[in-house]
Amino acid sequence: MRVSAPIANIRATRRATTAMLALIGLAGCLDLKTTPDACTISVAPASLSLPVNGSAAIVGTAFDCSGNSIATKKISYSSSSAAVATVTTGGNVIAVSVGSAIVSVVADGKSASVPVTVTPETAALVTITPATLTLRRTNTRDLSATARNSQNIIITGRTFRWSSSNSSVVAVDQSGKVTALAPGSVVVTAESDQTVGSASITVTDIPIGSCSLSPSSSKVTVTQSVQPTLVLRDTANNVIPSQGRQIIWTSSNEIVATVSSTGLATTRRAGTATITASPAENAQVTCSVGVEAVDPRIVQVVIQQRTGSLRLGIPRGFSAVLLDSTNTQVPAGRITAWSTNTPTVISVTQAGIVTGLTLGTARVIATSERVADTVTLSVTNVPVSAVVVAPLQVTLQEGQTRQLAVVVTDSTGREVTDRPIEWITNDPTKATVSGTGLVQAIATGNVLISAISEGRLGQSSVIIQQTPTDTIVTVESFSVVRGLTSAFAITLQDSRGNTLRNRNVVVTSNTPGVAVGSPNLQSTLVSVSGLSVGTATFTLQVVNNNNQNEGKASRVIITVTAPTAPTAAKTP
């Protein structure tokens, strides 16, 4: 059916109005919102560790109260310390310097955080400047090392560990200073964070400009050797080491002298030769010395034993050194004759064995090829080592004598009889000793008798006992004036009639009212005191140390007389 245009427009208007009313009604029923508010927020990762200049993304997620994520929610990012770490609006964290920072994630007032630790940068590349280097031996050079991170940014403040692939060619210290030691090539490395950089170094030798040998000339005997001293100098005349240099040594006359690869020249026969040294690296540099070889003619004989003495009867060996005109010892094989001009004092064998025959002074002579040397020696006794006196102990009575014997031995154990001996007693009041060792007992007691020879001492102990008294010899009678004191002599004798002294004599008076008496200490006198006129009998008895009577008693009749009256003067 065909509808007119006005009617169609009305119908369209109705349909639009109906649709609008329906939408308004639906909106009133649903109360719609475009984006819900965040109830919680989370962030990942929970923590972050980055090197300086490193970066990493963190992701914050907002959730509604039903636990549903809100994908369209706008998230804000911030750092607690931008000097340590910064964060972009999209959550990209960038490490700035070593330290710690907190990155916060915020949405609708809800927040979460990520602790960020910034560590030093790790070297990804190490380079050494210069990377290649050529040095002469003994030269030094400072190398520098640079560390870069993975973004090729230079890392400052780094310490490197330096090493050389051959420290005998190039040495390097921990500051990067290299020293050229020997020709060759090495690799020097610098390491940081297990990342290694390297440099190639070549060492060349110092060019030789000149050389010299010393001494300029040498004189030696045939078969002897001489080692010249080589000195090398560079083109600036500085002394340079010769170690490691190849030196070519030659002799101008190998019949006279040959030379080894080290420069040791050995002579073969008398004559002259020139020894030349030339560095292999520069044959135009040469130096030389003259060597003269002479026959080993003896010009001096030297007896080695110059001092000391000979002990009588004890052999002593002597030796001599033969010297040529260069003061060099002549090789073995030459004959040395030994002699003496004092054969009565010493004897000498052709082996140089000298023996003293008598005390005195002698000369030893060594002669070889009409050249001689002489040494004067003294022949002395072998020193005494021991003195023994026999018997070691002896017992004597007063007045007795005893001859002591002595044995003197020298250091070889041989008994000698020609040494002076000094005899000494330690108490001459008890016993004396003669120069031949005869002991005379004088008084009771103990005495040490010593025999001394050359400082060596031997001793004998002498025990002296009293000789028993046998008889007291004295007068038969004695007279004394009353009131006076007088003395008579007594003599003590042993059974052989020898006189004894210093004994204990007891004097007893049978009439002490008439007279009393007492002996002196030497037992040679008895003092008599007259007390009253009359007679008395004195009994004299020797008593020993045990208070026992010893020997026979003697008796003396004592008469005490009255004093004589003075004579009266006559009257004229």
PDB file of C-alpha atoms in Angstrom, residues 60 92 121 133 252 289 298 308 317 324 339 358 369 421 560 564:
ATOM      1  CA  GLY A  60      50.176  -1.050  39.390  1.00  0.00           C
ATOM      2  CA  ASN A  92      59.370   2.730  34.270  1.00  0.00           C
ATOM      3  CA  GLU A 121      77.153  -0.382  37.936  1.00  0.00           C
ATOM      4  CA  LEU A 133     102.835  -0.369  23.141  1.00  0.00           C
ATOM      5  CA  SER A 252     143.842 -14.264  18.227  1.00  0.00           C
ATOM      6  CA  VAL A 289     142.313  -7.560  26.237  1.00  0.00           C
ATOM      7  CA  ILE A 298     159.626 -20.802  40.866  1.00  0.00           C
ATOM      8  CA  GLY A 308     155.157 -21.785  67.176  1.00  0.00           C
ATOM      9  CA  GLY A 317     154.859 -31.626  59.997  1.00  0.00           C
ATOM     10  CA  ASP A 324     155.927 -18.198  40.265  1.00  0.00           C
ATOM     11  CA  SER A 339     167.134 -29.464  55.768  1.00  0.00           C
ATOM     12  CA  THR A 358     167.497 -31.080  72.479  1.00  0.00           C
ATOM     13  CA  GLU A 369     164.983 -25.105  42.278  1.00  0.00           C
ATOM     14  CA  ILE A 421     160.535 -29.363  91.516  1.00  0.00           C
ATOM     15  CA  VAL A 560     167.203 -24.599 151.243  1.00  0.00           C
ATOM     16  CA  THR A 564     173.993 -15.138 154.795  1.00  0.00           C
TER      17      THR A 564
END
